[in-house]
PDB file of C-alpha atoms in Angstrom:
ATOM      1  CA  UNK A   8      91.942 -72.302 211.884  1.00 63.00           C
ATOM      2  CA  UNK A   9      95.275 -74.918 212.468  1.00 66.00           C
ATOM      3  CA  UNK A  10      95.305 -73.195 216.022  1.00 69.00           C
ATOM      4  CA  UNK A  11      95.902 -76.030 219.307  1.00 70.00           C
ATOM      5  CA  UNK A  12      93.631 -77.466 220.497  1.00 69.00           C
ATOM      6  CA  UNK A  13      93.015 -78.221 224.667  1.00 75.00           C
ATOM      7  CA  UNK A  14      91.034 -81.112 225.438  1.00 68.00           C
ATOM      8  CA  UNK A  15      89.352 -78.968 228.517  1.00 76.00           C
ATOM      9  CA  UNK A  16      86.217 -76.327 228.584  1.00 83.00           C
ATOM     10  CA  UNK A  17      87.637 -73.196 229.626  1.00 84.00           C
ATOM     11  CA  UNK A  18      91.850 -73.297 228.708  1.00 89.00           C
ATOM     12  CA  UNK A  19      93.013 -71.766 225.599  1.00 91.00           C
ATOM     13  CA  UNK A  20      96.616 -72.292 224.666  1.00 93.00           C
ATOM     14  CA  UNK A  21      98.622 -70.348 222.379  1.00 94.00           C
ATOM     15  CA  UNK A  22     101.983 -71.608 220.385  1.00 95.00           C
ATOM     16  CA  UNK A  23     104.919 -70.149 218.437  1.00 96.00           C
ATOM     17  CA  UNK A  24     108.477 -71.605 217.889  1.00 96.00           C
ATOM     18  CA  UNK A  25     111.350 -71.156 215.736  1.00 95.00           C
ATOM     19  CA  UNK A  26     115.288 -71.581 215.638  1.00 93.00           C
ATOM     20  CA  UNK A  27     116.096 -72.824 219.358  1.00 91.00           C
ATOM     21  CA  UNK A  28     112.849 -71.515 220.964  1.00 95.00           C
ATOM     22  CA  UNK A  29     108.945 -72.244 221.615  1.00 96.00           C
ATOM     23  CA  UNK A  30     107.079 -70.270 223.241  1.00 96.00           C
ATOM     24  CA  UNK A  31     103.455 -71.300 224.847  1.00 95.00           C
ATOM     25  CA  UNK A  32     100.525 -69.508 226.816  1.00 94.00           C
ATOM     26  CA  UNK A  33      98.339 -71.147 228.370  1.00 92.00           C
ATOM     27  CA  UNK A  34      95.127 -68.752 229.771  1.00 93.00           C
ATOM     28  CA  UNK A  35      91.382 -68.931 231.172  1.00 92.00           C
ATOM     29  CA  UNK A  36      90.313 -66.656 228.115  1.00 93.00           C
ATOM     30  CA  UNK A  37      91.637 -66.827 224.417  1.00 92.00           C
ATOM     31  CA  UNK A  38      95.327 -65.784 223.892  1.00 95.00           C
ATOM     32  CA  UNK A  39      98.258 -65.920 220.971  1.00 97.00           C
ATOM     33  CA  UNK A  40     101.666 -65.584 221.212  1.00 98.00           C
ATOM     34  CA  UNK A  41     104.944 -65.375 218.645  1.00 98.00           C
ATOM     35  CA  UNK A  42     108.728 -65.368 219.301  1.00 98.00           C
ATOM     36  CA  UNK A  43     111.278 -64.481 217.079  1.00 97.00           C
ATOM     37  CA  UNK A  44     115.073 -63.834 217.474  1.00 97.00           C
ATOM     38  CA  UNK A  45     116.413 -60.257 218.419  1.00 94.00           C
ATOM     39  CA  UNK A  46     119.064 -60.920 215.546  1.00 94.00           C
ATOM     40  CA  UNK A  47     116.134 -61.159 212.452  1.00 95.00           C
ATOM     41  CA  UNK A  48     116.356 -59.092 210.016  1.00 94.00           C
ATOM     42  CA  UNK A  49     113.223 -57.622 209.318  1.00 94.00           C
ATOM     43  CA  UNK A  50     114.500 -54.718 207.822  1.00 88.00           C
ATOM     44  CA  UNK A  51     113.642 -55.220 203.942  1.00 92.00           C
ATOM     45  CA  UNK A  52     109.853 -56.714 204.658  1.00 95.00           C
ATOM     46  CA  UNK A  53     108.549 -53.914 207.042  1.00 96.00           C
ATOM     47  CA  UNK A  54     107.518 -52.044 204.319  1.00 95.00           C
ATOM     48  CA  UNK A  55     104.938 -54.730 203.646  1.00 95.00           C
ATOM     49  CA  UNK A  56     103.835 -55.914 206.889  1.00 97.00           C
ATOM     50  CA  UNK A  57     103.959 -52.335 208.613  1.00 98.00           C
ATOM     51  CA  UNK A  58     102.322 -48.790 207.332  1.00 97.00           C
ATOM     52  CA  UNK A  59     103.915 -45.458 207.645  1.00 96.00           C
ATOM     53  CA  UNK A  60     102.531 -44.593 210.667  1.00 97.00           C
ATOM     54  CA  UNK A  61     103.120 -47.791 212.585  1.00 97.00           C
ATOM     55  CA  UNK A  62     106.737 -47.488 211.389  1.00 95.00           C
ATOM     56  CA  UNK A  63     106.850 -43.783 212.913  1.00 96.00           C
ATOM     57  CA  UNK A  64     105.811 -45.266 216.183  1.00 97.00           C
ATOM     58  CA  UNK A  65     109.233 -45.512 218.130  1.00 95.00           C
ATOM     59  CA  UNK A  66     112.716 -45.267 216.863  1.00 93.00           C
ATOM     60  CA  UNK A  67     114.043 -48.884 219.036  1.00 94.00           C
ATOM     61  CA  UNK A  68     115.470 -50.746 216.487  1.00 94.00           C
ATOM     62  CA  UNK A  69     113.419 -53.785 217.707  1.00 95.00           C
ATOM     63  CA  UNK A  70     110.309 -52.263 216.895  1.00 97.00           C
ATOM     64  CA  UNK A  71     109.782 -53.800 213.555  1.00 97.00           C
ATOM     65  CA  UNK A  72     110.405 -57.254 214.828  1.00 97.00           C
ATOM     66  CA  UNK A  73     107.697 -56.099 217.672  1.00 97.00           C
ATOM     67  CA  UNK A  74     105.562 -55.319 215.516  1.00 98.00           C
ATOM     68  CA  UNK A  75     105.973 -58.701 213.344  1.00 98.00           C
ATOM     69  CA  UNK A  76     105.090 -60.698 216.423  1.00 98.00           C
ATOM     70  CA  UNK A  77     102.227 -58.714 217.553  1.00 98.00           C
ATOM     71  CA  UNK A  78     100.938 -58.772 213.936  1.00 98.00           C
ATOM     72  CA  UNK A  79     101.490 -62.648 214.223  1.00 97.00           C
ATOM     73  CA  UNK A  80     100.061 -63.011 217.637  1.00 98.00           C
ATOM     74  CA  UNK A  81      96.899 -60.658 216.509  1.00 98.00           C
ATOM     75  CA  UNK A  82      96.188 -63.283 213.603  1.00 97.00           C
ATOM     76  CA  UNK A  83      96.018 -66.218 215.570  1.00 96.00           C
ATOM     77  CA  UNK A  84      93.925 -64.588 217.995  1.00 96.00           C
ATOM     78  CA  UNK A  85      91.569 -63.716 215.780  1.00 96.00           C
ATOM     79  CA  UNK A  86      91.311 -67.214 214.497  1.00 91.00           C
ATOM     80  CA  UNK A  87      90.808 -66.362 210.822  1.00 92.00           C
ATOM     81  CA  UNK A  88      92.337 -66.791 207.708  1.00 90.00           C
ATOM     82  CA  UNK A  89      93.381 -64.316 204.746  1.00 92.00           C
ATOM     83  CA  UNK A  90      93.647 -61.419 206.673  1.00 96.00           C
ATOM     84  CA  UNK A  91      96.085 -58.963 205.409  1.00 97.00           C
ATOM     85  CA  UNK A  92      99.089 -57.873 208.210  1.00 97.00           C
ATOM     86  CA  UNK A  93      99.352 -54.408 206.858  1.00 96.00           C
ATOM     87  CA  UNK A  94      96.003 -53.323 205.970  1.00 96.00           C
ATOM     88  CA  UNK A  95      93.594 -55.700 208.496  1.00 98.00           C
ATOM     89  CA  UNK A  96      95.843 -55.890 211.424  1.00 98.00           C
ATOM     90  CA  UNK A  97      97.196 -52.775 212.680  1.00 98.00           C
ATOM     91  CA  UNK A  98      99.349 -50.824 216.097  1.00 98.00           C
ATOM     92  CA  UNK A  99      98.383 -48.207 217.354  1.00 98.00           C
ATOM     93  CA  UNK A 100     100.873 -47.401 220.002  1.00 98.00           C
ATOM     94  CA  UNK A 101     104.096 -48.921 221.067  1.00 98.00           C
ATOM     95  CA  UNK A 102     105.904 -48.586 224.382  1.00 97.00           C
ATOM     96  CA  UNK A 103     108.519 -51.080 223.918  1.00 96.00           C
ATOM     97  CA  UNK A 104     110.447 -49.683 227.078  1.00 95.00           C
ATOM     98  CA  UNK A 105     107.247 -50.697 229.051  1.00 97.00           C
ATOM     99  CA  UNK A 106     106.651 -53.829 227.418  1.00 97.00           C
ATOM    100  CA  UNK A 107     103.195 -52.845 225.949  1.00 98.00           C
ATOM    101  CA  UNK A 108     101.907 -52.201 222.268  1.00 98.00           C
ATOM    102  CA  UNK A 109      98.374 -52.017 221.135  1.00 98.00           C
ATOM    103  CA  UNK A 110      96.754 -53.475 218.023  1.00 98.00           C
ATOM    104  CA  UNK A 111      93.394 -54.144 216.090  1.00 98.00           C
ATOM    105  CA  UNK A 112      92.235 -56.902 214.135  1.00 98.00           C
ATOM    106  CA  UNK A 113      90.512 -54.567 211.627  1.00 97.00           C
ATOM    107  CA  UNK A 114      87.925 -52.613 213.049  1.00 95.00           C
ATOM    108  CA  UNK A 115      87.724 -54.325 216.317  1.00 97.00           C
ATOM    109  CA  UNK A 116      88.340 -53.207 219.795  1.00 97.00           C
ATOM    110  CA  UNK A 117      91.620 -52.216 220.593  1.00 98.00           C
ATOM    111  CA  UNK A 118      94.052 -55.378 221.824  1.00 98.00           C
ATOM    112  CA  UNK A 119      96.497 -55.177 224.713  1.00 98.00           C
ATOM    113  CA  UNK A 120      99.558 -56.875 223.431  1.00 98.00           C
ATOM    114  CA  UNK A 121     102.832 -57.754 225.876  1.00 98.00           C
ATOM    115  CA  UNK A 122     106.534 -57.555 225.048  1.00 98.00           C
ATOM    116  CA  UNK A 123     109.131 -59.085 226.563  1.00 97.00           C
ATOM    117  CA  UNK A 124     112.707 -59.530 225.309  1.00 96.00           C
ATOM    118  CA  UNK A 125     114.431 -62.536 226.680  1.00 94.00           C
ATOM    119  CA  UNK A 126     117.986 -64.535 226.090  1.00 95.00           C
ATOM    120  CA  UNK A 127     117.800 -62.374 222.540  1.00 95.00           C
ATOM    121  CA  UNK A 128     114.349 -63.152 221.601  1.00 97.00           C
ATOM    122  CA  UNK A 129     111.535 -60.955 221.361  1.00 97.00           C
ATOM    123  CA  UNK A 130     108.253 -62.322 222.481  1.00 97.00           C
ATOM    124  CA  UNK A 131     104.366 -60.665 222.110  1.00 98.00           C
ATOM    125  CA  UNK A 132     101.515 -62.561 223.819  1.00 98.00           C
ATOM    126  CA  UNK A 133      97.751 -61.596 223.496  1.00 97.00           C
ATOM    127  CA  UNK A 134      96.281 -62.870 227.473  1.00 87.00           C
TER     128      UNK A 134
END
């Protein structure tokens, strides 16, 4: 599914980059990850990527670039194409003050997802 690949039994790896960043994981069990600047504005797309309950989830301004990562991160986990970020990937909660948000890839399991904001970038990782 164009995700890395780890010439070893037993270590996933997970990759995102963009303007002056890359971020990798590197775990025991399957994992994602996606970084994006603080700065982004994601302001005009949420509507598409994010549904009306997800958007009543916090008021931090940074949650709708959270919740584009975690979206991101929750498709390459799930190792599939043509899944759609509003409707098949979903948040359920969002404690961006305690670095945690969880999400489904559609009606799967619920996903622990970490936040961390760093050097003004957001980052979400699936371990």
């Amino acid at each position: 599914a164009g995700a890395p690949v780890v010439d070893r039994d037993g270590v996933y790896v997970g990759v995102s980059h963009c303007r002056g960043r890359v971020a990798v994981c590197l775990s025991d069990v399957p994992c994602a990850v996606d970084i994006e600047p603080e700065t982004r504005d994601f302001s005009r797309a949420a509507p598409r990527y994010m549904s009306p309950s997800e958007l009543a989830l916090s008021g931090d301004p940074l949650l709708p670039a959270a919740v584009w990562c975690a979206k991101e991160a929750l498709y390459k986990y799930s190792g599939r194409r043509e899944l759609d970020f509003r409707k098949d990937l979903r948040i359920g909660s969002a404690d961006l003050a305690a670095g945690r948000l969880t999400g489904r890839i559609e009606n799967g399991e619920p996903v622990e997802l970490s936040v961390r904001r760093e050097d003004g970038f957001i980052l979400v990782c699936i371990l």
